[in-house]
mmCIF file of C-alpha atoms in Angstrom:
data_model
loop_
_atom_site.group_PDB
_atom_site.id
_atom_site.type_symbol
_atom_site.label_atom_id
_atom_site.label_comp_id
_atom_site.label_asym_id
_atom_site.label_seq_id
_atom_site.Cartn_x
_atom_site.Cartn_y
_atom_site.Cartn_z
ATOM 1 C CA MET J 1 -189.876 -136.303 -89.424
ATOM 2 C CA PRO J 2 -187.851 -138.595 -88.714
ATOM 3 C CA GLY J 3 -185.623 -140.018 -91.516
ATOM 4 C CA TYR J 4 -185.559 -137.135 -94.198
ATOM 5 C CA PRO J 5 -183.939 -134.236 -94.244
ATOM 6 C CA ILE J 6 -186.861 -131.537 -93.709
ATOM 7 C CA ASN J 7 -186.561 -127.762 -92.995
ATOM 8 C CA LEU J 8 -189.832 -125.707 -93.012
ATOM 9 C CA ALA J 9 -187.574 -122.195 -92.406
ATOM 10 C CA VAL J 10 -187.051 -122.479 -96.268
ATOM 11 C CA LYS J 11 -189.860 -121.190 -97.719
ATOM 12 C CA PRO J 12 -190.521 -121.538 -101.329
ATOM 13 C CA GLN J 13 -192.337 -119.276 -103.755
ATOM 14 C CA VAL J 14 -194.780 -121.018 -105.770
ATOM 15 C CA GLU J 15 -196.860 -120.013 -108.608
ATOM 16 C CA ALA J 16 -199.751 -122.770 -109.674
ATOM 17 C CA PHE J 17 -201.344 -123.301 -113.190
ATOM 18 C CA PHE J 18 -204.294 -124.745 -113.329
ATOM 19 C CA ASP J 19 -206.082 -126.658 -116.517
ATOM 20 C CA PRO J 20 -209.561 -126.964 -116.737
ATOM 21 C CA ALA J 21 -209.599 -129.270 -119.079
ATOM 22 C CA THR J 22 -208.151 -132.129 -116.914
ATOM 23 C CA ASN J 23 -208.747 -130.316 -113.875
ATOM 24 C CA THR J 24 -204.641 -130.659 -113.149
ATOM 25 C CA ILE J 25 -202.862 -127.752 -111.199
ATOM 26 C CA SER J 26 -198.740 -127.686 -112.148
ATOM 27 C CA TYR J 27 -196.221 -125.730 -110.451
ATOM 28 C CA VAL J 28 -193.113 -123.430 -110.783
ATOM 29 C CA VAL J 29 -191.502 -123.699 -107.745
ATOM 30 C CA ARG J 30 -188.536 -121.439 -107.174
ATOM 31 C CA ASP J 31 -185.619 -121.180 -104.379
ATOM 32 C CA PRO J 32 -186.027 -118.563 -102.046
ATOM 33 C CA GLY J 33 -182.173 -117.971 -101.973
ATOM 34 C CA SER J 34 -181.889 -117.893 -105.766
ATOM 35 C CA ASN J 35 -183.354 -117.337 -108.632
ATOM 36 C CA ALA J 36 -183.316 -120.768 -109.639
ATOM 37 C CA CYS J 37 -186.509 -123.327 -110.032
ATOM 38 C CA ALA J 38 -188.304 -126.424 -110.368
ATOM 39 C CA VAL J 39 -191.959 -127.480 -113.029
ATOM 40 C CA ILE J 40 -194.077 -130.068 -111.097
ATOM 41 C CA ASP J 41 -196.740 -132.249 -113.044
ATOM 42 C CA SER J 42 -196.709 -129.904 -116.300
ATOM 43 C CA VAL J 43 -199.683 -130.972 -118.673
ATOM 44 C CA MET J 44 -199.554 -131.043 -122.177
ATOM 45 C CA ASP J 45 -202.775 -129.954 -124.639
ATOM 46 C CA ILE J 46 -204.248 -132.762 -126.782
ATOM 47 C CA ASP J 47 -207.587 -133.090 -128.630
ATOM 48 C CA TYR J 48 -208.249 -136.626 -128.378
ATOM 49 C CA ALA J 49 -211.212 -136.608 -130.898
ATOM 50 C CA ALA J 50 -208.982 -134.952 -133.180
ATOM 51 C CA GLY J 51 -205.683 -136.894 -132.734
ATOM 52 C CA ARG J 52 -204.577 -133.261 -131.903
ATOM 53 C CA ILE J 53 -201.338 -132.217 -129.747
ATOM 54 C CA THR J 54 -200.870 -128.481 -128.161
ATOM 55 C CA TYR J 55 -198.557 -126.521 -125.614
ATOM 56 C CA ASP J 56 -200.623 -123.293 -124.180
ATOM 57 C CA HIS J 57 -200.258 -124.927 -120.524
ATOM 58 C CA ALA J 58 -196.932 -125.263 -121.311
ATOM 59 C CA ASP J 59 -196.356 -122.022 -122.469
ATOM 60 C CA ALA J 60 -197.540 -120.024 -120.313
ATOM 61 C CA ILE J 61 -195.087 -122.079 -117.410
ATOM 62 C CA ILE J 62 -192.518 -121.035 -120.027
ATOM 63 C CA ALA J 63 -193.645 -117.420 -120.652
ATOM 64 C CA TYR J 64 -193.779 -116.630 -116.895
ATOM 65 C CA ILE J 65 -190.305 -118.453 -116.237
ATOM 66 C CA GLN J 66 -188.859 -116.295 -118.672
ATOM 67 C CA ARG J 67 -190.875 -113.122 -117.883
ATOM 68 C CA SER J 68 -189.396 -113.811 -114.042
ATOM 69 C CA GLY J 69 -185.726 -114.154 -114.448
ATOM 70 C CA LEU J 70 -185.838 -118.213 -113.317
ATOM 71 C CA SER J 71 -183.783 -120.670 -114.278
ATOM 72 C CA LEU J 72 -185.099 -123.886 -114.910
ATOM 73 C CA GLU J 73 -183.111 -127.114 -112.991
ATOM 74 C CA TRP J 74 -186.215 -129.775 -112.802
ATOM 75 C CA ILE J 75 -188.765 -131.088 -114.228
ATOM 76 C CA ILE J 76 -190.680 -133.477 -111.444
ATOM 77 C CA GLU J 77 -193.470 -135.812 -112.058
ATOM 78 C CA THR J 78 -194.880 -137.011 -109.476
ATOM 79 C CA HIS J 79 -196.157 -140.660 -111.179
ATOM 80 C CA VAL J 80 -197.150 -141.865 -114.315
ATOM 81 C CA HIS J 81 -200.298 -139.661 -115.034
ATOM 82 C CA ALA J 82 -203.422 -141.276 -115.696
ATOM 83 C CA ASP J 83 -205.869 -138.315 -116.274
ATOM 84 C CA HIS J 84 -202.929 -135.817 -118.925
ATOM 85 C CA LEU J 85 -200.059 -136.059 -120.651
ATOM 86 C CA SER J 86 -196.697 -134.439 -119.544
ATOM 87 C CA ALA J 87 -195.524 -131.606 -121.285
ATOM 88 C CA ALA J 88 -192.007 -132.256 -120.025
ATOM 89 C CA PRO J 89 -189.648 -132.490 -122.729
ATOM 90 C CA TYR J 90 -191.305 -129.854 -124.738
ATOM 91 C CA ILE J 91 -190.746 -127.735 -121.574
ATOM 92 C CA GLN J 92 -186.870 -129.172 -121.327
ATOM 93 C CA GLY J 93 -186.284 -128.562 -124.723
ATOM 94 C CA LYS J 94 -187.231 -124.818 -124.777
ATOM 95 C CA LEU J 95 -185.567 -124.356 -120.905
ATOM 96 C CA GLY J 96 -183.613 -127.165 -119.817
ATOM 97 C CA GLY J 97 -183.565 -128.760 -116.751
ATOM 98 C CA LYS J 98 -183.758 -132.316 -115.770
ATOM 99 C CA ILE J 99 -186.757 -134.829 -115.981
ATOM 100 C CA GLY J 100 -187.253 -137.327 -112.782
ATOM 101 C CA ILE J 101 -189.687 -139.502 -112.133
ATOM 102 C CA GLY J 102 -189.792 -142.322 -109.192
ATOM 103 C CA ASP J 103 -187.616 -145.233 -109.773
ATOM 104 C CA LYS J 104 -190.457 -147.755 -109.713
ATOM 105 C CA ILE J 105 -191.447 -146.117 -113.191
ATOM 106 C CA MET J 106 -189.862 -149.339 -114.601
ATOM 107 C CA VAL J 107 -192.319 -151.529 -112.767
ATOM 108 C CA VAL J 108 -195.438 -149.091 -114.907
ATOM 109 C CA GLN J 109 -192.965 -149.295 -117.639
ATOM 110 C CA GLU J 110 -193.348 -153.303 -117.531
ATOM 111 C CA THR J 111 -196.782 -153.192 -116.756
ATOM 112 C CA PHE J 112 -198.058 -150.808 -119.762
ATOM 113 C CA GLY J 113 -195.360 -151.870 -122.351
ATOM 114 C CA LYS J 114 -197.210 -155.149 -122.463
ATOM 115 C CA ILE J 115 -200.732 -153.703 -122.221
ATOM 116 C CA PHE J 116 -200.015 -151.298 -125.211
ATOM 117 C CA ASN J 117 -197.841 -154.401 -126.668
ATOM 118 C CA GLU J 118 -194.905 -152.635 -127.089
ATOM 119 C CA GLY J 119 -191.985 -154.236 -128.446
ATOM 120 C CA THR J 120 -187.952 -154.554 -127.221
ATOM 121 C CA GLU J 121 -187.539 -151.329 -128.759
ATOM 122 C CA PHE J 122 -189.550 -150.043 -125.873
ATOM 123 C CA GLN J 123 -186.920 -149.707 -123.032
ATOM 124 C CA ARG J 124 -188.151 -150.404 -119.502
ATOM 125 C CA ASP J 125 -185.687 -149.672 -117.239
ATOM 126 C CA GLY J 126 -185.981 -145.268 -116.604
ATOM 127 C CA SER J 127 -183.622 -144.073 -119.362
ATOM 128 C CA GLN J 128 -186.808 -142.262 -120.191
ATOM 129 C CA PHE J 129 -185.647 -140.008 -117.369
ATOM 130 C CA ASP J 130 -182.789 -138.134 -116.306
ATOM 131 C CA ARG J 131 -183.128 -139.139 -112.678
ATOM 132 C CA LEU J 132 -185.025 -141.863 -111.089
ATOM 133 C CA PHE J 133 -185.866 -141.035 -107.506
ATOM 134 C CA LYS J 134 -185.728 -143.793 -103.979
ATOM 135 C CA ASP J 135 -186.988 -142.503 -101.311
ATOM 136 C CA GLY J 136 -185.316 -140.228 -99.177
ATOM 137 C CA ASP J 137 -183.486 -139.521 -102.149
ATOM 138 C CA THR J 138 -182.482 -135.685 -102.334
ATOM 139 C CA TYR J 139 -181.556 -132.593 -105.254
ATOM 140 C CA GLN J 140 -181.195 -129.596 -105.309
ATOM 141 C CA ILE J 141 -182.661 -126.305 -106.706
ATOM 142 C CA GLY J 142 -180.595 -123.287 -106.226
ATOM 143 C CA GLY J 143 -179.577 -123.613 -102.571
ATOM 144 C CA MET J 144 -182.707 -125.178 -101.730
ATOM 145 C CA GLN J 145 -182.746 -129.056 -100.818
ATOM 146 C CA ALA J 146 -185.492 -131.051 -102.027
ATOM 147 C CA VAL J 147 -186.480 -134.821 -100.432
ATOM 148 C CA ALA J 148 -188.843 -137.229 -102.674
ATOM 149 C CA LEU J 149 -190.712 -139.110 -100.311
ATOM 150 C CA PHE J 150 -191.766 -143.168 -102.082
ATOM 151 C CA THR J 151 -195.982 -142.732 -101.675
ATOM 152 C CA PRO J 152 -197.345 -145.709 -103.550
ATOM 153 C CA GLY J 153 -200.844 -147.136 -103.514
ATOM 154 C CA HIS J 154 -202.594 -145.011 -106.252
ATOM 155 C CA THR J 155 -199.883 -146.155 -109.043
ATOM 156 C CA PRO J 156 -196.341 -148.406 -108.090
ATOM 157 C CA ALA J 157 -194.142 -144.935 -108.245
ATOM 158 C CA CYS J 158 -195.907 -142.287 -106.751
ATOM 159 C CA MET J 159 -193.334 -139.699 -105.127
ATOM 160 C CA VAL J 160 -194.355 -136.668 -102.790
ATOM 161 C CA HIS J 161 -191.723 -133.849 -103.056
ATOM 162 C CA VAL J 162 -191.405 -131.924 -100.320
ATOM 163 C CA LEU J 163 -189.291 -128.703 -100.914
ATOM 164 C CA GLY J 164 -189.045 -126.585 -97.673
ATOM 165 C CA ASN J 165 -192.019 -125.913 -96.145
ATOM 166 C CA ALA J 166 -193.707 -127.361 -99.062
ATOM 167 C CA ALA J 167 -195.138 -131.032 -100.160
ATOM 168 C CA PHE J 168 -196.132 -131.358 -103.624
ATOM 169 C CA VAL J 169 -198.659 -134.827 -102.958
ATOM 170 C CA GLY J 170 -199.047 -135.448 -106.232
ATOM 171 C CA ASP J 171 -202.570 -137.692 -106.851
ATOM 172 C CA THR J 172 -201.551 -139.243 -103.107
ATOM 173 C CA LEU J 173 -204.424 -136.537 -101.430
ATOM 174 C CA PHE J 174 -206.623 -134.203 -102.153
ATOM 175 C CA MET J 175 -208.191 -131.137 -100.121
ATOM 176 C CA PRO J 176 -209.648 -132.358 -97.635
ATOM 177 C CA ASP J 177 -213.244 -132.228 -98.928
ATOM 178 C CA GLY J 178 -211.853 -134.514 -101.849
ATOM 179 C CA GLY J 179 -210.962 -137.237 -99.782
ATOM 180 C CA SER J 180 -207.778 -139.174 -101.583
ATOM 181 C CA ALA J 181 -207.066 -140.847 -104.974
ATOM 182 C CA ARG J 182 -208.570 -143.835 -107.192
ATOM 183 C CA ALA J 183 -206.512 -146.929 -106.145
ATOM 184 C CA ASP J 184 -207.971 -149.767 -108.537
ATOM 185 C CA PHE J 185 -205.415 -149.151 -111.468
ATOM 186 C CA PRO J 186 -203.221 -152.205 -112.414
ATOM 187 C CA GLY J 187 -200.175 -151.475 -109.634
ATOM 188 C CA GLY J 188 -202.282 -149.704 -107.473
ATOM 189 C CA ASP J 189 -203.863 -151.022 -103.766
ATOM 190 C CA ALA J 190 -206.555 -149.079 -101.079
ATOM 191 C CA GLY J 191 -204.372 -149.966 -98.215
ATOM 192 C CA THR J 192 -200.808 -149.496 -99.077
ATOM 193 C CA LEU J 193 -202.518 -145.773 -100.007
ATOM 194 C CA TYR J 194 -203.509 -145.632 -96.698
ATOM 195 C CA ASP J 195 -200.544 -146.116 -95.445
ATOM 196 C CA SER J 196 -198.775 -143.509 -97.556
ATOM 197 C CA ILE J 197 -201.345 -141.097 -96.488
ATOM 198 C CA GLN J 198 -200.358 -141.693 -93.177
ATOM 199 C CA LYS J 199 -196.527 -141.066 -93.488
ATOM 200 C CA LEU J 200 -197.410 -138.028 -95.726
ATOM 201 C CA LEU J 201 -199.255 -137.109 -92.318
ATOM 202 C CA ALA J 202 -196.633 -137.469 -89.990
ATOM 203 C CA LEU J 203 -194.917 -134.197 -91.613
ATOM 204 C CA PRO J 204 -195.471 -130.922 -89.116
ATOM 205 C CA GLU J 205 -198.638 -130.225 -89.429
ATOM 206 C CA GLU J 206 -197.774 -126.663 -90.340
ATOM 207 C CA MET J 207 -196.375 -128.238 -93.759
ATOM 208 C CA ARG J 208 -198.107 -126.539 -97.043
ATOM 209 C CA LEU J 209 -199.376 -129.287 -98.871
ATOM 210 C CA PHE J 210 -199.722 -128.983 -103.259
ATOM 211 C CA MET J 211 -202.587 -130.647 -104.750
ATOM 212 C CA CYS J 212 -201.964 -132.296 -108.532
ATOM 213 C CA HIS J 213 -205.421 -131.930 -108.819
ATOM 214 C CA ASP J 214 -209.158 -130.398 -107.700
ATOM 215 C CA TYR J 215 -212.960 -131.266 -109.025
ATOM 216 C CA GLY J 216 -214.378 -128.153 -106.737
ATOM 217 C CA PRO J 217 -216.949 -130.796 -104.507
ATOM 218 C CA ASP J 218 -220.298 -129.545 -104.803
ATOM 219 C CA GLY J 219 -219.651 -126.776 -107.048
ATOM 220 C CA ARG J 220 -216.814 -124.784 -104.990
ATOM 221 C CA GLU J 221 -214.027 -123.024 -106.405
ATOM 222 C CA ILE J 222 -211.170 -124.515 -107.656
ATOM 223 C CA GLN J 223 -208.615 -125.030 -104.532
ATOM 224 C CA TRP J 224 -205.016 -126.260 -104.412
ATOM 225 C CA GLU J 225 -203.092 -125.734 -101.200
ATOM 226 C CA THR J 226 -204.176 -126.469 -97.619
ATOM 227 C CA THR J 227 -201.758 -127.865 -94.248
ATOM 228 C CA VAL J 228 -201.085 -131.313 -93.314
ATOM 229 C CA GLY J 229 -203.420 -130.358 -89.951
ATOM 230 C CA ALA J 230 -205.848 -129.427 -92.038
ATOM 231 C CA GLU J 231 -206.292 -132.590 -93.782
ATOM 232 C CA LYS J 232 -205.286 -135.165 -90.359
ATOM 233 C CA ALA J 233 -208.309 -133.511 -88.368
ATOM 234 C CA HIS J 234 -210.738 -133.191 -92.156
ATOM 235 C CA ASN J 235 -209.853 -134.784 -95.135
ATOM 236 C CA ILE J 236 -213.542 -136.777 -95.808
ATOM 237 C CA HIS J 237 -211.848 -140.298 -96.737
ATOM 238 C CA VAL J 238 -208.269 -140.509 -94.087
ATOM 239 C CA GLY J 239 -209.029 -137.729 -91.608
ATOM 240 C CA ASN J 240 -210.052 -137.542 -87.968
ATOM 241 C CA GLY J 241 -208.586 -141.100 -86.904
ATOM 242 C CA THR J 242 -209.928 -143.347 -89.627
ATOM 243 C CA THR J 243 -208.915 -146.373 -89.841
ATOM 244 C CA LYS J 244 -207.169 -148.643 -92.382
ATOM 245 C CA ALA J 245 -209.977 -151.041 -92.222
ATOM 246 C CA GLN J 246 -212.897 -148.522 -92.764
ATOM 247 C CA PHE J 247 -210.227 -146.936 -95.304
ATOM 248 C CA VAL J 248 -209.940 -149.700 -97.560
ATOM 249 C CA ALA J 249 -213.508 -150.555 -98.219
ATOM 250 C CA LEU J 250 -214.738 -146.870 -98.316
ATOM 251 C CA ARG J 251 -211.793 -146.344 -101.396
ATOM 252 C CA THR J 252 -212.502 -149.958 -102.762
ATOM 253 C CA ALA J 253 -216.360 -149.249 -102.959
ATOM 254 C CA ARG J 254 -216.036 -145.837 -104.074
ATOM 255 C CA ASP J 255 -213.505 -146.943 -106.903
ATOM 256 C CA ALA J 256 -216.045 -149.802 -108.231
ATOM 257 C CA THR J 257 -218.807 -146.915 -109.165
ATOM 258 C CA LEU J 258 -215.834 -144.838 -111.466
ATOM 259 C CA ALA J 259 -215.250 -144.714 -115.087
ATOM 260 C CA MET J 260 -211.294 -144.814 -116.469
ATOM 261 C CA PRO J 261 -210.367 -141.297 -116.926
ATOM 262 C CA GLN J 262 -210.887 -140.071 -120.384
ATOM 263 C CA LEU J 263 -206.880 -139.407 -121.422
ATOM 264 C CA ILE J 264 -206.018 -143.006 -120.189
ATOM 265 C CA ILE J 265 -205.243 -144.783 -123.020
ATOM 266 C CA PRO J 266 -203.160 -141.225 -124.707
ATOM 267 C CA SER J 267 -201.314 -140.530 -120.596
ATOM 268 C CA LEU J 268 -200.269 -143.743 -119.799
ATOM 269 C CA GLN J 269 -198.112 -144.184 -123.180
ATOM 270 C CA VAL J 270 -196.701 -140.619 -123.164
ATOM 271 C CA ASN J 271 -196.495 -140.234 -119.574
ATOM 272 C CA MET J 272 -194.384 -144.074 -118.929
ATOM 273 C CA ARG J 273 -191.657 -142.711 -122.358
ATOM 274 C CA ALA J 274 -191.142 -138.873 -119.921
ATOM 275 C CA GLY J 275 -193.939 -137.182 -121.478
ATOM 276 C CA GLU J 276 -192.655 -138.369 -125.647
ATOM 277 C CA VAL J 277 -195.232 -139.445 -127.888
ATOM 278 C CA PRO J 278 -194.596 -143.223 -129.250
ATOM 279 C CA THR J 279 -193.953 -143.320 -133.035
ATOM 280 C CA ASP J 280 -194.997 -146.359 -135.895
ATOM 281 C CA LYS J 281 -192.538 -147.913 -137.614
ATOM 282 C CA ASP J 282 -191.874 -144.629 -140.285
ATOM 283 C CA GLY J 283 -191.550 -142.399 -137.248
ATOM 284 C CA ARG J 284 -195.188 -140.840 -137.780
ATOM 285 C CA ALA J 285 -196.467 -139.748 -133.855
ATOM 286 C CA MET J 286 -199.087 -142.565 -133.540
ATOM 287 C CA LEU J 287 -201.304 -143.873 -130.475
ATOM 288 C CA LYS J 288 -202.991 -147.446 -129.601
ATOM 289 C CA VAL J 289 -205.749 -148.050 -128.403
ATOM 290 C CA PRO J 290 -205.979 -151.640 -126.543
ATOM 291 C CA ILE J 291 -209.582 -153.419 -126.868
ATOM 292 C CA ASN J 292 -210.636 -155.088 -123.114
ATOM 293 C CA GLY J 293 -207.041 -154.228 -121.487
ATOM 294 C CA LEU J 294 -207.247 -152.033 -118.717
#
């Protein structure tokens, strides 16, 4: 792909962790030439009705890394998730590593800082994260080079991370029979999402693609890996030559029928803080519920 340093000869080992409560897939990605690894899109467990946070999903990832003798270098968020809470700081506290996200996080923080009526103590400069990526930025996981691709549309801060012959697409795209993610959140845009998907589909056809979510359409088993070639040929929303106008019409009509994600209110407050739970003036962990704000 012109302009991006992609090396299909590098084939990282990918271990997936599926969270059935949120239909999220998290990943541990290992540099094939060393014991260095990254975690992508981790999950912190929450019982929202009870106001209780636990870490079973994150602990499984931590145990795998320790059992495999790996060294965690990066904890990557593909975007500010609206359907699950990130466990990034919890994992970082146990294993180290740097937390990274796209630099448009500042747009998300500004938007939702207003919705949640955050005070001036909530910094809207992305400083809660260790690294803010711009389009085309590279970073190292051991000897393996990773590159971040800016892919907005679902949110303003979405990025795809390409590590050798594996690309982690966040919510930019679903499995071929799942189509694409919604584009009606604040800052989302169906036309922009179409352009981002085309950017992703311009990667080599043999590139492995790893999804952030899967919902098992029509009752099939949960899946999370496909290829650029398979998406181009079979994706029900953008495959086989779907035009931008057709996609925008389809996506707009479909989004109008969708309810808000069950965990959107806690997820946004936590994830725009790099996984930290906000506190009240007395230092107690506390979440807000904006009324008619979303």
